[in-house]
Each structure stands twice: as structure tokens, then as C-alpha cells.
Coordinates of C-alpha atoms in Angstrom, one line a residue:
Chain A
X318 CA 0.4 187.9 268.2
X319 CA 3.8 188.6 268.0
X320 CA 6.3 191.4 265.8
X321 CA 6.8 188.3 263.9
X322 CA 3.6 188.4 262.0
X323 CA 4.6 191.8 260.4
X324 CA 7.9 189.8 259.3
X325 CA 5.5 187.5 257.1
X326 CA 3.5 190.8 256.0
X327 CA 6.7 191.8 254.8
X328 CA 7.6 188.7 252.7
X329 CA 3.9 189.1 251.0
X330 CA 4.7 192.5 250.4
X331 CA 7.9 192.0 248.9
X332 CA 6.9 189.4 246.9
X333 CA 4.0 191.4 245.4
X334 CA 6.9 194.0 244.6
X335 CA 9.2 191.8 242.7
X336 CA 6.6 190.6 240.4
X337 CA 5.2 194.1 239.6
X338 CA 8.9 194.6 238.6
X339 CA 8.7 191.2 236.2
X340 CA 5.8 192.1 234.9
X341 CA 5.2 195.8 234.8
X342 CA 6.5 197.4 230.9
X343 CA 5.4 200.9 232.3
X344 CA 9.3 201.8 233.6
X345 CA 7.3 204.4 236.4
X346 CA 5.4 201.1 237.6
X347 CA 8.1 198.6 237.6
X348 CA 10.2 201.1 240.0
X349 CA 7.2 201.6 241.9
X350 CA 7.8 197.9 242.2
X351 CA 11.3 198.2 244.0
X352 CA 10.0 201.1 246.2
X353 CA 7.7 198.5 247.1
X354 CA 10.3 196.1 247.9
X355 CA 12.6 198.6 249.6
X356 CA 9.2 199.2 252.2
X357 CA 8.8 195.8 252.5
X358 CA 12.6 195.1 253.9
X359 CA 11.8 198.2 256.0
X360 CA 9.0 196.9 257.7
X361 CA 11.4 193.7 258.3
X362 CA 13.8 195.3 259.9
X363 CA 11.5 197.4 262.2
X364 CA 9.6 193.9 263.4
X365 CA 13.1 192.8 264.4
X366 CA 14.1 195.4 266.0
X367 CA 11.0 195.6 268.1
X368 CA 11.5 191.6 268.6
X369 CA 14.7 192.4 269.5
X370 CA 13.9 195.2 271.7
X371 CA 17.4 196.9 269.6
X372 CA 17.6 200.5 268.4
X373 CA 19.5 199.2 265.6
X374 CA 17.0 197.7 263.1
X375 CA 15.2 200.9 263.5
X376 CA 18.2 202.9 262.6
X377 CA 19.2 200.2 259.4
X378 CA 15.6 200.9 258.4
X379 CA 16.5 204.7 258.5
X380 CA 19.1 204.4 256.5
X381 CA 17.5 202.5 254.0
X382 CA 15.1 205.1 253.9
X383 CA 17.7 207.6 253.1
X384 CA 19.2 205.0 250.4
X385 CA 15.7 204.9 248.3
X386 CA 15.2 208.1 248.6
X387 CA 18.4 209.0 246.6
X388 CA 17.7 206.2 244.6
X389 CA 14.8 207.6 243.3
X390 CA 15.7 210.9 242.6
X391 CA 18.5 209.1 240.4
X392 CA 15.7 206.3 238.8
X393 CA 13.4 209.2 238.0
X394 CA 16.1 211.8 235.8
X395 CA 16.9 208.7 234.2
X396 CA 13.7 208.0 233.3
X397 CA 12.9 211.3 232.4
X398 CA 16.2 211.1 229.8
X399 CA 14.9 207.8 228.5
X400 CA 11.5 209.9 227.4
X401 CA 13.6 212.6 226.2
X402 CA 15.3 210.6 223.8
X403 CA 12.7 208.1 223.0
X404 CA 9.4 209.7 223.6
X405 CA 8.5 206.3 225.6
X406 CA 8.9 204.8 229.1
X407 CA 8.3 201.0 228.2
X408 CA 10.9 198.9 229.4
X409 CA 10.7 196.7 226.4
X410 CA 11.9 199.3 224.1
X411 CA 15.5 199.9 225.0
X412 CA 16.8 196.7 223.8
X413 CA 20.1 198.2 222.6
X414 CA 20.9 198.4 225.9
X415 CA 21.5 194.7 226.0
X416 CA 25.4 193.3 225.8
Chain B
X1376 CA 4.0 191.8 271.4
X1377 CA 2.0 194.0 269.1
X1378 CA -2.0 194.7 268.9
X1379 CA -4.0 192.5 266.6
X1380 CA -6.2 195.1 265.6
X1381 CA -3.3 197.2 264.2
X1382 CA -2.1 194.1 262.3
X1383 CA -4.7 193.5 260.5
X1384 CA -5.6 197.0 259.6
X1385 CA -2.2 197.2 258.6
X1386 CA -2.3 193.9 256.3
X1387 CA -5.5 195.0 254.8
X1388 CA -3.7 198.3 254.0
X1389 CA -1.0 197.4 252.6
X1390 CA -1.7 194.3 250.5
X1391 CA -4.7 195.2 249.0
X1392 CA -3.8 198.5 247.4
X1393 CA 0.0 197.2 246.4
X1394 CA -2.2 194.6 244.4
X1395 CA -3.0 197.4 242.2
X1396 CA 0.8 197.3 241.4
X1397 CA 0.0 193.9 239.4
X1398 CA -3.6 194.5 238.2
X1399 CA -4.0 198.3 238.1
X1400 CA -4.3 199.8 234.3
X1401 CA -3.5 203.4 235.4
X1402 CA -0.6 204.7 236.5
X1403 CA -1.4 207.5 238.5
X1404 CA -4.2 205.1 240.3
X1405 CA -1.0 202.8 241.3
X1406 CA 1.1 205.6 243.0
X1407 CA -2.0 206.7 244.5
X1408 CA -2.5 203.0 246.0
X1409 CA 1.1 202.9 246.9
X1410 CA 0.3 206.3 248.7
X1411 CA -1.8 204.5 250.5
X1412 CA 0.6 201.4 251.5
X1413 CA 2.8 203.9 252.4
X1414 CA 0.5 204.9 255.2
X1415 CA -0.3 201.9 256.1
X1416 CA 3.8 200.9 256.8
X1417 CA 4.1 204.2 258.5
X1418 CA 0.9 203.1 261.1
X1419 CA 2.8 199.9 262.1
X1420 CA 6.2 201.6 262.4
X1421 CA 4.7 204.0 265.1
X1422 CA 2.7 200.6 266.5
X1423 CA 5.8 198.7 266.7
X1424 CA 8.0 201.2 268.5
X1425 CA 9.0 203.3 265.6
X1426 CA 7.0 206.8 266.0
X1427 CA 10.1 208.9 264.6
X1428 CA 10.4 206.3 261.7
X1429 CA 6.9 206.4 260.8
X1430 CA 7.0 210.3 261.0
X1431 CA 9.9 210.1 258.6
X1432 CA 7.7 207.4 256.5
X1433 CA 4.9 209.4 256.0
X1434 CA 7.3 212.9 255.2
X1435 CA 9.4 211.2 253.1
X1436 CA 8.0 208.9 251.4
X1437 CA 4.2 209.9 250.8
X1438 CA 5.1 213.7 251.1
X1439 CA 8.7 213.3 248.5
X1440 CA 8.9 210.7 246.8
X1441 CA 5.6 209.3 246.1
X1442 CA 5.0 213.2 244.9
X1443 CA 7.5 212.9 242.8
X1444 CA 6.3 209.9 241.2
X1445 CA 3.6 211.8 240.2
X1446 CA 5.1 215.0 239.1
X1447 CA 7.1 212.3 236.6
X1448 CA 4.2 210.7 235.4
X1449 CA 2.5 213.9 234.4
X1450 CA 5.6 215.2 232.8
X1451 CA 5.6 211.9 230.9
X1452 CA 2.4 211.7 230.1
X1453 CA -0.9 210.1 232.2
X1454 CA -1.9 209.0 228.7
X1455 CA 0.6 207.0 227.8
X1456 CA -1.1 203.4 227.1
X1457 CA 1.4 200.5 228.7
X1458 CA 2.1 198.0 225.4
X1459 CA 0.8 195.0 226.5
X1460 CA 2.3 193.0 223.9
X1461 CA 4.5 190.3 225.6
X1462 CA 8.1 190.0 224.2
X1463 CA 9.0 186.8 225.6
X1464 CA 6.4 184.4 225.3
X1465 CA 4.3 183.8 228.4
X1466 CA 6.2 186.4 230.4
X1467 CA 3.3 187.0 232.9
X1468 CA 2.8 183.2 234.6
X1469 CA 6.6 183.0 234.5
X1470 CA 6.8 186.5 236.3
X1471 CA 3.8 184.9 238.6
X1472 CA 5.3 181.7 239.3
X1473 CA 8.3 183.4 240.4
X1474 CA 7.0 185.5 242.8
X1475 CA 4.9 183.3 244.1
X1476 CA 7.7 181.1 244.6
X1477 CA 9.9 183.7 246.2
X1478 CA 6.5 184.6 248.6
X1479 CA 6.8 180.7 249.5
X1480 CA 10.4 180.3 250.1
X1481 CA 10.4 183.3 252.4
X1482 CA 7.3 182.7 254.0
X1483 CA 9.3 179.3 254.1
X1484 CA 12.2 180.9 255.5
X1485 CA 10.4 183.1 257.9
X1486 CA 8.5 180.1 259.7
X1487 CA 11.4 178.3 259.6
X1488 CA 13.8 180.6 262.0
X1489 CA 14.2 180.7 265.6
X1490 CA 14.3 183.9 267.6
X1491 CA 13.9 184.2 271.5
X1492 CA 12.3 187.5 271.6
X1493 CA 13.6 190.1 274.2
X1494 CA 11.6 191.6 276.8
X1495 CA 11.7 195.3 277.2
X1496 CA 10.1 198.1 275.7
X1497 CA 12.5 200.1 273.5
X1498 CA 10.6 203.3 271.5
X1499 CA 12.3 204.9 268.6
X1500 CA 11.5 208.9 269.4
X1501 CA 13.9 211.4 267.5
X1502 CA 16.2 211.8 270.6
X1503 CA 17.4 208.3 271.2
X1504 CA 17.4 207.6 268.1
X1505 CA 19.9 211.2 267.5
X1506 CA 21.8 209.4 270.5
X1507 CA 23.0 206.4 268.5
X1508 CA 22.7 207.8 265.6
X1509 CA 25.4 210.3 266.3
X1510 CA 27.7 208.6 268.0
X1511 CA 27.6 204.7 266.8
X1512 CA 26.6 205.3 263.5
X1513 CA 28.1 209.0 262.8
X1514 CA 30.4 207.9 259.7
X1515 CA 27.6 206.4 258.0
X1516 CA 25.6 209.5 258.6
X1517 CA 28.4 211.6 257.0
X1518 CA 28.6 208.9 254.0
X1519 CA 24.8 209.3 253.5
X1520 CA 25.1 213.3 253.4
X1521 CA 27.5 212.6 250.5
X1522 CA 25.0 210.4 248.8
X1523 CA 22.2 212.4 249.1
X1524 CA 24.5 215.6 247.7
X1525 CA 25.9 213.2 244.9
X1526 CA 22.2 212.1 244.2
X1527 CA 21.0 215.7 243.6
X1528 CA 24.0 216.5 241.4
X1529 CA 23.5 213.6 239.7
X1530 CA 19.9 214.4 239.2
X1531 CA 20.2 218.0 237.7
X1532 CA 23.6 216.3 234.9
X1533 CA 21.0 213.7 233.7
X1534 CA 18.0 215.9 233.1
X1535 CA 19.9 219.1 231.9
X1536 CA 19.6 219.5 228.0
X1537 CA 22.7 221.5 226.7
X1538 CA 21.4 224.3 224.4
X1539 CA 23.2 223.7 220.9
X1540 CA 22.5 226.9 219.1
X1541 CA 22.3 230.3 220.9
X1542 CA 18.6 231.7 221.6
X1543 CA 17.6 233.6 218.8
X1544 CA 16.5 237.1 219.4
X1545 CA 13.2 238.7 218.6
X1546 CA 14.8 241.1 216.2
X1547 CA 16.2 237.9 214.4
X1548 CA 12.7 235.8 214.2
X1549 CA 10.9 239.1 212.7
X1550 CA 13.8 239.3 210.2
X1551 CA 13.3 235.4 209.5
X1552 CA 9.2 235.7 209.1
X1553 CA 9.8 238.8 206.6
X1554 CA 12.6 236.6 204.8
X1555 CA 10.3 233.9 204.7
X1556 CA 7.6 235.9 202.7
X1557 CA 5.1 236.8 205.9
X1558 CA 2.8 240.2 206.0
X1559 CA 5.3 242.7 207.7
X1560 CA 2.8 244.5 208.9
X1561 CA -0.6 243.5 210.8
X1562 CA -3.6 242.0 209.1
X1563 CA -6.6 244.4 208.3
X1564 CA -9.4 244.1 210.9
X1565 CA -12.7 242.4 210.0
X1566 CA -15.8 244.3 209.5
X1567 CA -16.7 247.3 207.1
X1568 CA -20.5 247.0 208.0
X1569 CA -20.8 248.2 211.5
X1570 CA -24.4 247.1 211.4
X1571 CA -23.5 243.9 213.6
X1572 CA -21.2 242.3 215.7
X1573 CA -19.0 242.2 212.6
X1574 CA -16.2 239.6 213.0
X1575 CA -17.5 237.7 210.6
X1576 CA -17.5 240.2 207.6
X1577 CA -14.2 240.5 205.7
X1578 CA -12.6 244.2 205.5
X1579 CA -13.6 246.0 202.3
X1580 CA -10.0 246.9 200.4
X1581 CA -9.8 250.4 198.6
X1582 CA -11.5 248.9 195.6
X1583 CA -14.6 247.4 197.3
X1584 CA -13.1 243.8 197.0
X1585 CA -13.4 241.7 200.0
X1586 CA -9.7 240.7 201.8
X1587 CA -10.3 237.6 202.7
X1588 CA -7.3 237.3 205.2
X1589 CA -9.1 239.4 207.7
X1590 CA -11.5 237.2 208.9
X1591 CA -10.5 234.8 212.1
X1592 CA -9.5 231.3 210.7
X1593 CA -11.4 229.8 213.4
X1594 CA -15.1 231.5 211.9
X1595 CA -13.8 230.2 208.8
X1596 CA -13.7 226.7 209.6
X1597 CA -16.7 226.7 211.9
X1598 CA -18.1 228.2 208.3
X1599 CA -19.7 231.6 210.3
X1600 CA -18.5 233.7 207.9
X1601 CA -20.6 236.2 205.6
X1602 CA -19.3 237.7 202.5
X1603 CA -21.3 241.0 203.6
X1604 CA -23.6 240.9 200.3
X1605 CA -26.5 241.6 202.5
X1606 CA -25.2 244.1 204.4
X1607 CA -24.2 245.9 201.2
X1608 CA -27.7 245.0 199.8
X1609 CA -28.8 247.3 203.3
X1610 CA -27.0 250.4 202.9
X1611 CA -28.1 250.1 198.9
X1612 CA -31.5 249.9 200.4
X1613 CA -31.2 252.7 202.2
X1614 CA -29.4 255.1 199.7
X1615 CA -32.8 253.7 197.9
X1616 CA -35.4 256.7 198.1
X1617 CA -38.4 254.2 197.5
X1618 CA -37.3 252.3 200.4
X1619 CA -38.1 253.4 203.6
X1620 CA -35.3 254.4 205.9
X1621 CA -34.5 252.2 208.6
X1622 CA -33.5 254.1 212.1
X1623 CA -30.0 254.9 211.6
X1624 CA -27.5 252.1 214.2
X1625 CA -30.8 250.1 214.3
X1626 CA -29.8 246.5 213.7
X1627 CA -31.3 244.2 211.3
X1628 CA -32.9 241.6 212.4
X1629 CA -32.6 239.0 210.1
X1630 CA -28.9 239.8 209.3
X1631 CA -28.6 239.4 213.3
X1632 CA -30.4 235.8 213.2
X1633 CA -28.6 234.9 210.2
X1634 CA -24.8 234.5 211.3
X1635 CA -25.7 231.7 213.4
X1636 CA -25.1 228.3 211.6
X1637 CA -28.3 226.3 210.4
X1638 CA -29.9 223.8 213.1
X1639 CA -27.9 225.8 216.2
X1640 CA -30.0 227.0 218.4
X1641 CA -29.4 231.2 218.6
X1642 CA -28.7 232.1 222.5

């Protein structure tokens, strides 16, 4: 069994995240979702670089790491100011928002 | 290569609890699944080579931010029902079909690709990965310091709450509650007849007349108050020469057994 079989975990993985996203209302959920997806790219990139027998996947998939992690301290105030004003966290209600 | 027993304990736990992303009603039972996927990932990072990655996996993202998921959802509210009214008609099997689809095409993809796997053993411990880290990739380490900086500040602008009018001082809400027509000064205690645990008996103003407002509001809608009639129908008793004195502090029994509310059991 090769590294590659963690590449196809991945895709499963990933694909479970993206339709948490698409269907999830709950805004806490649906980013859960991306986390999700984030984790699954990481996992990627870690099967390649062990394929690969590279440092460098590893290091992408740090980075990535570092990326999210900003990204949800970001996701999660603004999540927090949606409640404030609108006392809700569904992702249905904030249709003004749309162009 | 890597060990088959790790990949399937990995598989099993990973996609199993991230199912409870889909199907899962709770909230705080999701990030607790995810929790768990996030173990899982960090197992095969130190399986496949990875152990600083996994190390930071498990710090990071069950330790930080899957704890902050949580702290959020408190803050928001673990009650808060999702609406599971759909807005766009038959929202979920399009949502299904697409990931499914997506799962296919790279699953798809995945099959599809070449590689020639290396030989060698390369393993991710903090100091070779510090070695390439600091010198290949030492920009993109600075530029990350700046996000993470810019991701705080960020952060603390978005959920800060400007205070519009200046904190009012005690001395100004005591002012306000007077002006507003409230009691300046303390409401009388409960209890006249100390022949009981008198809570329950409303304070006797200087003209015999029960004030009502001494009494808890709480006894008053549980309905455990007395108007002290029988209390005063005591001491009457007692003045009473006919009637035999009672011991002086000894307490009644029936006025005892009689504050507690018909069909409750007295403890």
C-alpha cells in the first residue's frame, strides 16, 4: 500500500467538506466545512511529500496550517459581528449581502 | 510505502466522524467529531514522515482552533436550532450531487496520474524542517508573521463594540431610580411575629396594617405567604387569661406545618 492511498482519503475527505459547506445553514458548521477541506489538502500534500521523499510538501502543508489558522481567527470575529447585529448565525439570512 | 494498519485506522477516523459534518443536528457534537478527525490526520502525518507536522496538527488545530470553535459556539448560543427550511428548492441533492461529483472527478483525477515514487526515507522532525524552513523559505516565513499579526488585529477591530454614551456612574443611576419614582430608602423587613421562621409574614406598619411590599416576590408567587392573622390570633390568645399560656419562644405547631403549600410534602 502506497502514500498514494492517503491521496484518495484526501479527495473523500474533501469532498465530504465541500458539501457540508453547500448544505450546512449553521455559518459555525459550514466553516467547519472549509477547515475540513483545508485538512484534507493537508493530508495531500504530506502523501506527496512522503511519495516524493521532499521536505517541501511537508513545509507547504505548514504553511497552510499557519494560513487557516489566521483564517479562522478572521471567520470567527466575523461571525461573532454577524450575531451581534443580527442575533443569528444562519447563512440564509444575510441576503442583503448579495450584489 | 506506508503501514496498512495505520491506513485504515486513519480512514475509519477520519471519515466517519467528518460524516457528522453532513448528518449531525448538534453543533458542538460536529466540532467534537472534527476534534476527532483532527486526530486522526495528525496520526498519519507522524506515520507518513511528518512527526513535527502532526505535533503541530494536534497543538494547533485540536488544541486552538477547534477550541475556539467551541468558545464561539457557546458565545453564540448551543441552542440555537439550524432553520432547516430550504431557500432554493431542493438545495440538499444539488449540494449532494455536487460533491459527489467533485469526490468522483478527483478520485478520477487521482487514479488517473502517474508518479514514480522516490526511494529514501525523509522524516519531518523540527530541525530539518527549521533547516529549510529558514533558509529556502525564510521570506515566506516573515510574510506569514505579518499575517498572523494582521489576523489578530483584525480580530480585536471586528469584535470591538465602540461605547456610544459614557458609563454612567452609580451616583447618577441612584439619582435616575429616585427620579423615576423608586423607594429611596430600603424596603422594611418581613416578619413582626417572631414565632416562626417569618419570611413569609408581612412587616406590621405603625398602625397595625400589613406592608405588603416586604414580603420576597418569590413567596408571593409560589403563594407561601401568610397574612399573620393567626399569629396575631396567638398572642391575642395569650394576652387571653382563660387561655392557658403557651411556653414563651415555644413554636406553634400547626402555624409551623401550615406555611407549607397544600399536597407538598413538609421536609
Amino acid at each position: 500500500m502506497t502514500a498514494m492511498s492517503f491521496v484518495y482519503l484526501a479527495a473523500i475527505l474533501f469532498a465530504i467538506g465541500a458539501a457540508a459547506v453547500l448544505l450546512r445553514r449553521n455559518a459555525i458548521v459550514a466553516f467547519m466545512g472549509v477547515e475540513l477541506m483545508l485538512n484534507a489538502a493537508n493530508l495531500a500534500l504530506v502523501a506527496f511529500a512522503h511519495m516524493y521523499a521532499e521536505l517541501d510538501g511537508q513545509i507547504m502543508a505548514f504553511f497552510v496550517l499557519v494560513v487557516a489558522a489566521a483564517e479562522v481567527v478572521v471567520g470567527l470575529a466575523i461571525i461573532i459581528a454577524l450575531f451581534r447585529a443580527r442575533q443569528t448565525i444562519s447563512l440564509d439570512e444575510p441576503a442583503e449581502l448579495k450584489g | 510505502m506506508v503501514n496498512e494498519v495505520l491506513f485504515w485506522t486513519v480512514a475509519l477516523l477520519t471519515v466517519i466522524p467528518s460524516l457528522a459534518l453532513i448528518f449531525a443536528k448538534r453543533p458542538v457534537h460536529i466540532a467534537m467529531s472534527i476534534v476527532l478527525v483532527m486526530v486522526g490526520l495528525a496520526a498519519a502525518y507522524v506515520g507518513m514522515g511528518a512527526p513535527f507536522l502532526g505535533m503541530v496538527q494536534i497543538v494547533v488545530y485540536t488544541g486552538a482552533v477547534m477550541m475556539m470553535f467551541l468558545f464561539v459556539l457557546m458565545l453564540v448560543g448551543v441552542d440555537n436550532a439550524e432553520d432547516l427550511r430550504e431557500t432554493i428548492k431542493g438545495q440538499k441533492w444539488i449540494a449532494f450531487a455536487a460533491a459527489g461529483g467533485l469526490a468522483i472527478l478527483l478520485i478520477a483525477v487521482i487514479g488517473d496520474a502517474t508518479i514514480e515514487p522516490r526511494t529514501g526515507d525523509v522524516v519531518g522532525n523540527p530541525e530539518e524542517i527549521a533547516m529549510v524552513l529558514f533558509s529556502e523559505y525564510v521570506l515566506v516565513m516573515e510574510v506569514l508573521g505579518f499575517l498572523l499579526i494582521t489576523a489578530a488585529v483584525g480580530a480585536l477591530v471586528l469584535t470591538h463594540v465602540p461605547r456610544l454614551t459614557p458609563r454612567r456612574t452609580q451616583v447618577e443611576l441612584q439619582a435616575a431610580r429616585v427620579a423615576a419614582g423608586a423607594d429611596p430608602v430600603n424596603k422594611p423587613m418581613p416578619g413582626v411575629y417572631a414565632r416562626h421562621n417569618a419570611l413569609d409574614v408581612p412587616a406590621l406598619d405603625p398602625e397595625g396594617n400589613p406592608i405588603e411590599d416586604s414580603v420576597s416576590r418569590v413567596l408571593e408567587v409560589r403563594h407561601q405567604t401568610q397574612d399573620g392573622a393567626e399569629f396575631r390570633a396567638q398572642l391575642e390568645d395569650t394576652d387571653n387569661p382563660d387561655h392557658e399560656a403557651r411556653p414563651h419562644g415555644a413554636p406553634s405547631r400547626d402555624s409551623d406545618t401550615r406555611n407549607t403549600r397544600e399536597g407538598e410534602e413538609p421536609k
